[in-house]
Coordinates of C-alpha atoms and ligand atoms in Angstrom, one line a residue:
X931 CA -38.4 56.9 -76.3
X932 CA -40.3 59.1 -73.8
X933 CA -42.8 56.3 -73.1
X934 CA -40.0 53.7 -72.7
X935 CA -38.1 56.0 -70.3
X936 CA -41.3 56.5 -68.3
X937 CA -42.0 52.8 -68.1
X938 CA -38.4 52.1 -66.9
X939 CA -38.4 54.9 -64.3
X940 CA -41.9 53.9 -63.1
X941 CA -40.9 50.2 -63.0
X942 CA -37.8 51.1 -60.9
X943 CA -39.9 53.3 -58.5
X944 CA -42.6 50.7 -58.1
X945 CA -39.9 48.0 -57.5
X946 CA -38.2 50.1 -54.8
X947 CA -41.6 50.8 -53.2
X948 CA -42.7 47.1 -53.2
X949 CA -39.3 46.1 -51.8
X950 CA -39.4 48.6 -48.9
X951 CA -43.0 47.8 -48.2
X952 CA -42.4 44.0 -47.9
X953 CA -39.2 44.6 -46.0
X954 CA -41.1 46.9 -43.5
X955 CA -43.8 44.3 -43.0
X956 CA -41.2 41.6 -42.3
X957 CA -39.4 43.9 -39.8
X958 CA -42.6 44.8 -38.0
X959 CA -43.6 41.1 -37.9
X960 CA -40.2 40.1 -36.4
X961 CA -40.3 42.9 -33.8
X962 CA -43.9 42.0 -32.6
X963 CA -43.3 38.3 -32.6
X964 CA -40.0 38.7 -30.6
X965 CA -41.9 40.8 -28.1
X966 CA -44.6 38.1 -27.8
X967 CA -42.0 35.5 -27.3
X968 CA -40.4 37.6 -24.6
X969 CA -43.7 38.1 -22.8
X970 CA -44.5 34.3 -23.0
X971 CA -40.9 33.6 -21.8
X972 CA -41.1 35.8 -18.7
X973 CA -44.6 34.7 -17.8
X974 CA -43.7 31.0 -18.2
X975 CA -40.7 31.0 -15.8
X976 CA -42.6 30.0 -12.7
X977 CA -44.6 27.3 -14.6
X978 CA -41.3 25.8 -15.9
X979 CA -39.6 26.0 -12.5
X980 CA -42.6 24.4 -10.6
X981 CA -43.4 22.0 -13.5
X982 CA -46.9 23.6 -13.7
X983 CA -47.8 22.2 -17.1
X984 CA -51.4 23.4 -16.9
X985 CA -50.6 27.1 -16.5
X986 CA -48.1 26.8 -19.3
X987 CA -50.8 25.4 -21.7
X988 CA -53.1 28.3 -20.7
X989 CA -50.5 30.9 -21.4
X990 CA -50.0 29.4 -24.9
X991 CA -53.7 29.1 -25.5
X992 CA -54.1 32.9 -25.2
X993 CA -52.1 33.3 -28.3
X994 CA -55.1 32.6 -30.6
X995 CA -56.5 36.0 -29.5
X996 CA -53.2 37.9 -29.1
X997 CA -51.7 37.0 -32.5
X998 CA -53.7 34.8 -34.8
X999 CA -50.7 34.5 -37.2
X1000 CA -48.9 32.3 -34.7
X1001 CA -49.7 28.8 -35.9
X1002 CA -47.3 26.8 -33.6
X1003 CA -45.9 27.7 -30.2
X1004 CA -43.8 25.3 -28.2
X1005 CA -42.5 25.8 -24.6
X1006 CA -39.5 23.5 -23.9
X1007 CA -37.9 22.7 -20.6
X1008 CA -34.1 23.1 -20.3
X1009 CA -33.5 19.6 -21.6
X1010 CA -35.2 20.3 -24.8
X1011 CA -38.4 18.3 -24.0
X1012 CA -41.7 19.7 -25.1
X1013 CA -43.3 21.2 -21.9
X1014 CA -46.4 22.8 -23.5
X1015 CA -47.6 23.2 -27.1
X1016 CA -50.1 25.2 -29.0
X1017 CA -51.1 24.5 -32.6
X1018 CA -53.7 26.5 -34.3
X1019 CA -56.7 24.6 -35.7
X1020 CA -56.1 23.3 -39.2
X1021 CA -52.3 23.4 -38.9
X1022 CA -49.8 20.6 -38.3
X1023 CA -47.6 20.6 -35.2
X1024 CA -44.1 21.9 -35.9
X1025 CA -41.1 20.1 -34.5
X1026 CA -38.6 22.7 -33.1
X1027 CA -35.1 21.9 -31.8
X1028 CA -33.7 23.6 -28.7
X1029 CA -32.2 27.0 -29.6
X1030 CA -28.4 27.3 -29.7
X1031 CA -28.5 31.1 -29.1
X1032 CA -30.5 33.2 -26.7
X1033 CA -32.6 35.0 -29.3
X1034 CA -32.9 34.0 -32.9
X1035 CA -35.2 34.1 -35.9
X1036 CA -35.4 32.6 -39.3
X1037 CA -37.4 33.7 -42.3
X1038 CA -38.8 31.5 -45.1
X1039 CA -41.0 32.8 -47.8
X1040 CA -44.1 31.6 -45.9
X1041 CA -43.2 31.5 -42.2
X1042 CA -41.2 33.4 -39.5
X1043 CA -39.5 31.2 -36.8
X1044 CA -38.7 32.7 -33.4
X1045 CA -36.5 30.7 -31.0
X1046 CA -35.7 32.3 -27.7
X1047 CA -34.3 30.7 -24.5
X1048 CA -36.0 31.5 -21.2
X1049 CA -33.6 32.5 -18.5
X1050 CA -33.6 33.5 -14.9
X1051 CA -30.7 35.5 -13.5
X1052 CA -28.8 32.2 -12.7
X1053 CA -29.8 29.7 -15.3
X1054 CA -31.6 28.7 -18.5
X1055 CA -35.0 27.1 -17.6
X1056 CA -36.3 26.4 -21.0
X1057 CA -37.1 27.9 -24.4
X1058 CA -40.0 29.3 -26.3
X1059 CA -40.3 28.7 -30.1
X1060 CA -43.0 30.3 -32.4
X1061 CA -43.9 29.6 -36.0
X1062 CA -45.6 32.7 -37.4
X1063 CA -47.5 32.6 -40.7
X1064 CA -46.7 35.5 -43.0
X1065 CA -50.2 35.4 -44.5
X1066 CA -50.3 39.2 -44.9
X1067 CA -47.3 39.0 -47.2
X1068 CA -49.4 37.6 -50.0
X1069 CA -52.1 40.3 -49.5
X1070 CA -49.4 43.0 -49.6
X1071 CA -47.9 41.5 -52.8
X1072 CA -51.3 41.4 -54.4
X1073 CA -52.1 45.0 -53.4
X1074 CA -48.7 46.2 -54.6
X1075 CA -49.2 44.4 -57.9
X1076 CA -52.6 46.2 -58.4
X1077 CA -51.1 49.6 -57.4
X1078 CA -48.2 48.9 -59.8
X1079 CA -50.5 48.1 -62.7
X1080 CA -52.6 51.3 -62.0
X1081 CA -49.5 53.4 -61.7
X1082 CA -48.1 52.0 -64.9
X1083 CA -51.3 52.6 -66.9
X1084 CA -51.6 56.2 -65.6
X1085 CA -47.9 56.8 -66.1
X1086 CA -47.9 55.4 -69.7
X1087 CA -51.0 57.4 -70.5
X1088 CA -49.4 60.6 -69.1
X1089 CA -46.2 59.9 -71.0
X1090 CA -48.2 59.5 -74.3
X1091 CA -50.0 62.7 -73.6
X1092 CA -46.7 64.6 -72.9
X1093 CA -45.2 62.9 -76.0
X1094 CA -48.1 64.1 -78.2
X1095 CA -47.8 67.7 -76.7
X1096 CA -44.0 67.5 -77.1
X1097 CA -44.4 66.4 -80.7
X1098 CA -46.9 69.2 -81.4
X1099 CA -44.9 72.0 -79.8
X1100 CA -41.2 70.9 -80.2
X1101 CA -40.6 68.1 -82.7
X1102 CA -43.0 69.3 -85.4
X1103 CA -41.6 72.8 -85.6
X1104 CA -38.0 71.4 -85.5
X1105 CA -38.8 68.9 -88.3
X1106 CA -40.5 71.7 -90.3
X1107 CA -37.3 73.8 -89.9
X1108 CA -35.1 70.9 -91.0
X1109 CA -37.3 70.4 -94.1
X1110 CA -37.1 74.0 -95.1
X1111 CA -33.3 74.0 -94.5
X1112 CA -33.0 70.9 -96.7
X1113 CA -35.2 72.5 -99.4
X1114 CA -33.1 75.6 -99.4
X1115 CA -29.9 73.6 -99.6
X1116 CA -31.2 71.5 -102.5
X1117 CA -32.7 74.4 -104.5
X1118 CA -30.0 76.9 -103.5
X1119 CA -32.8 79.4 -103.3
X1120 CA -31.6 81.3 -100.2
X1121 CA -34.4 83.8 -100.5
X1122 CA -36.8 81.4 -98.8
X1123 CA -37.9 82.2 -95.3
X1124 CA -39.1 80.0 -92.4
X1125 CA -42.5 81.0 -90.9
X1126 CA -41.9 82.3 -87.4
X1127 CA -44.5 81.0 -85.0
X1128 CA -44.5 82.4 -81.5
X1129 CA -41.7 83.9 -79.4
X1130 CA -40.4 80.8 -77.7
X1131 CA -37.1 79.1 -78.4
X1132 CA -38.3 77.6 -81.7
X1133 CA -39.5 81.1 -82.7
X1134 CA -36.1 82.6 -81.9
X1135 CA -34.4 79.8 -83.8
X1136 CA -36.6 80.4 -86.9
X1137 CA -35.9 84.1 -86.6
X1138 CA -32.1 83.6 -86.4
X1139 CA -32.3 81.2 -89.3
X1140 CA -34.1 83.8 -91.4
X1141 CA -31.5 86.4 -90.4
X1142 CA -28.7 84.0 -91.4
X1143 CA -30.4 83.4 -94.8
X1144 CA -30.6 87.2 -95.4
X1145 CA -26.9 87.4 -94.6
X1146 CA -26.2 84.6 -97.1
X1147 CA -28.3 86.4 -99.8
X1148 CA -26.5 89.7 -99.1
X1149 CA -23.0 88.1 -99.3
X1150 CA -24.0 86.3 -102.6
X1151 CA -25.2 89.7 -103.9
X1152 CA -21.9 91.3 -102.9
X1153 CA -19.9 88.5 -104.6
X1154 CA -22.0 88.8 -107.8
X1155 CA -21.6 92.6 -107.8
X1156 CA -17.9 92.1 -107.3
X1157 CA -17.7 89.7 -110.2
X1158 CA -19.7 92.0 -112.4
X1159 CA -17.6 95.1 -111.6
X1160 CA -14.3 93.3 -111.7
X1161 CA -15.0 91.7 -115.1
X1162 CA -16.2 95.0 -116.5
X1163 CA -13.1 96.8 -115.3
X1164 CA -10.9 94.0 -116.8
X1165 CA -12.6 94.0 -120.1
X1166 CA -11.3 97.4 -121.4
X1167 CA -7.6 96.9 -120.7
X1168 CA -7.8 93.4 -122.0
X1169 CA -9.4 94.5 -125.3
X1170 CA -6.6 97.0 -125.6
X1171 CA -3.9 94.4 -124.9
X1172 CA -5.5 92.1 -127.5
X1173 CA -5.5 94.9 -130.1
X1174 CA -1.8 95.6 -129.5
X1175 CA -1.0 91.9 -129.7
X1176 CA -2.8 91.7 -133.1
X1177 CA -0.7 94.7 -134.3
X1178 CA 2.5 93.0 -133.1
X1179 CA 1.5 89.7 -134.8
X1180 CA 1.3 91.7 -138.1
X1181 CA 4.7 93.4 -137.7
X1182 CA 6.7 90.8 -135.9
X1183 CA 8.4 88.4 -138.4
X1184 CA 11.3 87.1 -136.4
X1185 CA 11.4 83.8 -134.5
X1186 CA 11.0 83.2 -131.6
X1187 CA 9.3 86.6 -131.1
X1188 CA 6.4 85.5 -133.4
X1189 CA 5.8 82.5 -131.2
X1190 CA 5.9 84.5 -128.0
X1191 CA 3.3 86.9 -129.4
X1192 CA 1.2 84.0 -130.6
X1193 CA 1.2 82.4 -127.1
X1194 CA 0.4 85.8 -125.5
X1195 CA -2.5 86.2 -127.9
X1196 CA -3.9 82.7 -127.2
X1197 CA -3.8 83.3 -123.4
X1198 CA -5.4 86.8 -123.8
X1199 CA -8.2 85.1 -125.8
X1200 CA -8.8 82.6 -122.9
X1201 CA -8.8 85.4 -120.4
X1202 CA -11.3 87.4 -122.6
X1203 CA -13.6 84.4 -122.8
X1204 CA -13.6 84.0 -119.0
X1205 CA -14.4 87.7 -118.7
X1206 CA -17.3 87.4 -121.2
X1207 CA -18.6 84.4 -119.2
X1208 CA -18.3 86.3 -115.9
X1209 CA -20.2 89.2 -117.4
X1210 CA -22.9 86.9 -118.7
X1211 CA -23.2 85.3 -115.3
X1212 CA -23.6 88.8 -113.7
X1213 CA -26.3 89.6 -116.3
X1214 CA -28.1 86.3 -115.6
X1215 CA -27.9 86.9 -111.8
X1216 CA -29.3 90.4 -112.2
X1217 CA -32.0 89.2 -114.5
X1218 CA -30.6 91.3 -117.3
X1219 CA -29.9 88.7 -120.0
X1220 CA -31.6 90.4 -123.0
X1221 CA -32.5 88.3 -126.0
X1222 CA -32.6 89.7 -129.5
X1223 CA -35.2 87.4 -131.0
X1224 CA -35.2 87.3 -134.8
X1225 CA -35.7 84.6 -137.5
X1226 CA -32.5 83.0 -138.8
X1227 CA -31.3 79.9 -140.5
X1228 CA -30.3 77.5 -137.8
X1229 CA -28.9 74.9 -140.2
X1230 CA -26.5 77.5 -141.6
X1231 CA -25.5 78.6 -138.1
X1232 CA -24.7 75.0 -137.1
X1233 CA -22.6 74.3 -140.3
X1234 CA -20.7 77.5 -139.6
X1235 CA -20.0 76.5 -135.9
X1236 CA -18.9 73.1 -137.1
X1237 CA -16.5 74.6 -139.6
X1238 CA -15.0 76.9 -137.0
X1239 CA -14.6 74.1 -134.4
X1240 CA -13.0 71.8 -137.0
X1241 CA -10.3 74.5 -137.5
X1242 CA -9.4 74.3 -133.8
X1243 CA -8.6 70.5 -133.9
X1244 CA -6.9 68.0 -136.0
X1245 CA -7.5 65.0 -133.7
X1246 CA -11.3 65.2 -134.0
X1247 CA -13.6 64.8 -137.0
X1248 CA -16.8 66.8 -136.6
X1249 CA -19.7 65.3 -138.5
X1250 CA -23.0 67.0 -139.2
X1251 CA -25.7 64.4 -139.4
X1252 CA -28.6 66.9 -139.5
X1253 CA -31.2 66.0 -142.2
X1254 CA -33.0 69.3 -141.8
X1255 CA -31.9 71.8 -144.4
X1256 CA -32.4 75.5 -144.1
X1257 CA -34.3 75.1 -140.9
X1258 CA -35.5 78.5 -139.8
X1259 CA -36.0 79.4 -136.2
X1260 CA -37.0 82.5 -134.1
X1261 CA -34.3 83.0 -131.5
X1262 CA -31.3 85.1 -130.5
X1263 CA -28.7 84.1 -133.1
X1264 CA -25.7 85.1 -131.1
X1265 CA -26.8 83.4 -127.9
X1266 CA -27.7 80.1 -129.8
X1267 CA -24.3 80.3 -131.5
X1268 CA -22.7 80.7 -128.0
X1269 CA -24.5 77.5 -126.9
X1270 CA -23.5 75.5 -129.9
X1271 CA -19.9 76.7 -129.8
X1272 CA -19.7 75.9 -126.1
X1273 CA -21.1 72.3 -126.5
X1274 CA -18.7 71.7 -129.5
X1275 CA -15.7 73.1 -127.6
X1276 CA -16.6 70.9 -124.5
X1277 CA -17.0 67.8 -126.8
X1278 CA -13.4 68.5 -128.1
X1279 CA -11.9 69.4 -124.8
X1280 CA -13.3 66.4 -122.9
X1281 CA -12.4 63.8 -125.6
X1282 CA -8.6 64.2 -125.4
X1283 CA -8.0 61.1 -127.5
X1284 CA -9.8 62.6 -130.5
X1285 CA -12.4 60.5 -132.5
X1286 CA -15.6 61.7 -133.9
X1287 CA -18.0 64.4 -132.7
X1288 CA -21.4 64.1 -134.2
X1289 CA -23.9 67.0 -134.4
X1290 CA -27.6 66.3 -135.2
X1291 CA -30.7 68.3 -135.6
X1292 CA -34.2 66.7 -135.4
X1293 CA -37.4 68.6 -135.9
X1294 CA -40.2 67.4 -133.6
X1295 CA -43.6 69.1 -134.1
X1296 CA -43.1 72.7 -133.0
X1297 CA -39.6 72.3 -131.6
X1298 CA -36.1 71.4 -132.8
X1299 CA -33.8 69.2 -130.8
X1300 CA -30.0 69.7 -131.4
X1301 CA -27.5 67.2 -130.1
X1302 CA -23.7 67.1 -129.8
X1303 CA -22.2 63.7 -129.2
X1304 CA -18.7 62.8 -128.4
X1305 CA -16.8 59.6 -127.6
X1306 CA -14.9 61.2 -124.7
X1307 CA -14.5 60.7 -121.0
X1308 CA -18.2 60.7 -120.1
X1309 CA -19.7 62.3 -117.0
X1310 CA -20.3 60.2 -113.8
X1311 CA -24.0 59.9 -112.9
X1312 CA -23.8 62.0 -109.6
X1313 CA -22.2 64.9 -111.6
X1314 CA -24.8 64.9 -114.4
X1315 CA -27.4 66.6 -112.2
X1316 CA -24.9 69.3 -111.2
X1317 CA -23.0 70.3 -114.3
X1318 CA -25.5 73.0 -115.2
X1319 CA -24.9 74.8 -111.9
X1320 CA -22.6 77.8 -111.6
X1321 CA -18.9 77.0 -111.1
X1322 CA -19.5 73.2 -111.0
X1323 CA -16.9 70.9 -112.6
X1324 CA -17.2 67.1 -112.6
X1325 CA -15.0 65.6 -109.9
X1326 CA -13.2 63.1 -112.0
X1327 CA -11.4 64.6 -115.0
X1328 CA -7.9 64.3 -116.2
X1329 CA -5.3 66.7 -114.9
X1330 CA -4.8 69.7 -117.2
X1331 CA -8.2 70.2 -118.7
X1332 CA -8.8 73.8 -117.7
X1333 CA -12.2 75.5 -117.1
X1334 CA -14.3 77.4 -114.6
X1335 CA -17.6 75.5 -114.7
X1336 CA -19.5 78.5 -116.2
X1337 CA -20.1 77.4 -119.9
X1338 CA -23.0 75.0 -119.2
X1339 CA -24.6 77.2 -116.6
X1340 CA -24.7 80.1 -119.2
X1341 CA -26.0 77.6 -121.9
X1342 CA -28.8 76.4 -119.7
X1343 CA -29.9 79.9 -118.8
X1344 CA -29.9 80.9 -122.5
X1345 CA -31.9 77.9 -123.4
X1346 CA -34.3 78.4 -120.4
X1347 CA -34.8 82.0 -121.6
X1348 CA -35.8 80.7 -125.0
X1349 CA -38.4 78.4 -123.3
X1350 CA -36.3 75.4 -124.3
X1351 CA -34.7 72.5 -122.5
X1352 CA -31.1 71.3 -122.1
X1353 CA -30.1 67.9 -120.8
X1354 CA -27.3 65.3 -121.0
X1355 CA -26.9 61.6 -121.5
X1356 CA -23.5 60.2 -120.6
X1357 CA -21.6 57.0 -120.0
X1358 CA -17.9 56.4 -119.6
X1359 CA -18.1 53.7 -122.3
X1360 CA -20.2 55.5 -125.0
X1361 CA -19.2 59.1 -124.3
X1362 CA -21.5 62.1 -123.8
X1363 CA -24.4 63.6 -125.7
X1364 CA -25.7 67.0 -124.9
X1365 CA -29.2 67.9 -126.1
X1366 CA -31.1 71.1 -126.2
X1367 CA -34.5 71.8 -127.6
X1368 CA -35.9 75.1 -128.8
X1369 CA -39.4 76.1 -129.9
X1370 CA -39.3 77.0 -133.5
X1371 CA -41.2 80.2 -132.6
X1372 CA -41.0 81.0 -128.8
X1373 CA -43.8 83.6 -129.2
X1374 CA -46.4 81.1 -130.3
Ligands
LIG2415 P1 -15.8 74.0 -117.9 O1 -15.7 73.1 -119.1 O2 -15.2 75.3 -118.0 O3 -15.3 73.3 -116.7 P2 -18.7 73.8 -118.3 O4 -19.8 74.5 -117.6 O5 -18.6 73.9 -119.8 O6 -17.4 74.3 -117.6 O7 -18.8 72.2 -117.9 C1 -19.0 71.9 -116.6 C2 -18.4 70.5 -116.4 O8 -19.1 69.5 -117.1 C3 -17.0 70.3 -116.9 O9 -16.1 70.7 -115.9 C4 -16.9 68.8 -117.1 O10 -16.5 68.2 -116.0 C5 -18.3 68.5 -117.6 N1 -18.4 68.4 -119.0 C6 -19.0 69.3 -119.9 N2 -19.0 68.8 -121.1 C7 -18.5 67.6 -121.1 C8 -18.2 66.6 -122.1 N3 -18.6 66.7 -123.3 N4 -17.7 65.4 -121.7 C9 -17.4 65.2 -120.4 N5 -17.6 66.1 -119.4 C10 -18.1 67.3 -119.7

């Protein structure tokens, strides 16, 4: 871009320079030729009046020394007849007609024509006509062309040099900054810093960017702290409300009071689940998610989770396809239960038309892969990468399916802490399968 601009600007400058140079040459030539014609005119008056042809020829012959560019000069009497003529050697005589105006000139690409009448105070006694070769014009054009080429080469060279310096000192640091920003945005790791090089504008920009990132990190921490404190403060009164509702459920026998208590209980359970999730998120953020690793029977745990989930739905049939029996594993039983329960409740929640939910367990060398498949709504491809992020919910989902986008985030953190993996395969036509793998013994 810079080189192109330089070429355009240089081209325009050279064009303007060449134009004024050629114009100046032509103007100088017209001025000097008109002056010569005036001198010839005034010195030829007496020769024309006394019909002294010889003196007239002599006057014209002097032109060879005075101005070698004059190739034809014709002195005419007042009737337009040629009185004397000079033609430079090697040139053809030029036929002039008697001028209509006192002083006139005409320019062609190769010649300048001067046509002046010769007057005394009383009358017109004749005319002088000159044909002047513009031979210098070609030389000027050639010189200008050479200068233009040299200027262009030097100009483009300089523009390249400046562009390289520009690239090194401005574009590269800006591109580096853009790359770091993109990396930060994609990884959501706002702790990253940009290296500050120098104290110039780029340095200031990098510094300000780092300050901004520190501010973002601080406000994230404040938000996480708030979530942690608020959830903690809500947990105690909610546990108490739940206990009173359980008491009420036992004593209340009359309708519709029984139904009201039941509804209140259900909603308190939802609220309590949200608070547990938020507390887990705070623990994860603070790096305080503790695992209580012990050996337990995974097959038994999965069967138990399936039985509990089946109690919550009549539209779905939950099938256990696991071939492994009494599969033992070293892991945090409660946390793995939390993952299985979450995947099962999602499978039920996001397949509103019912059908089967299939759970499978496959042992592969030193790890176990557990999968939960449903025939539900499926997850669009762009969302699949993001559903394990905090507070992320897929964009397309039917109205009325509630949630906060925390379950899968917590599941993925639990699995990561067990040095396992969690992933999803989904398609609107075949439904969704969530997989997670766990090492049989994470300490090995
Ligand atoms: P929540 O269900 O509370 O929104 P999750 O973290 O459990 O939060 O799930 C995140 C998102 O992933 C959900 O909002 C939903 O869009 C999508 N999702 C999870 N499980 C399924 C599933 N089995 N089928 C379709 N979409 C699902």
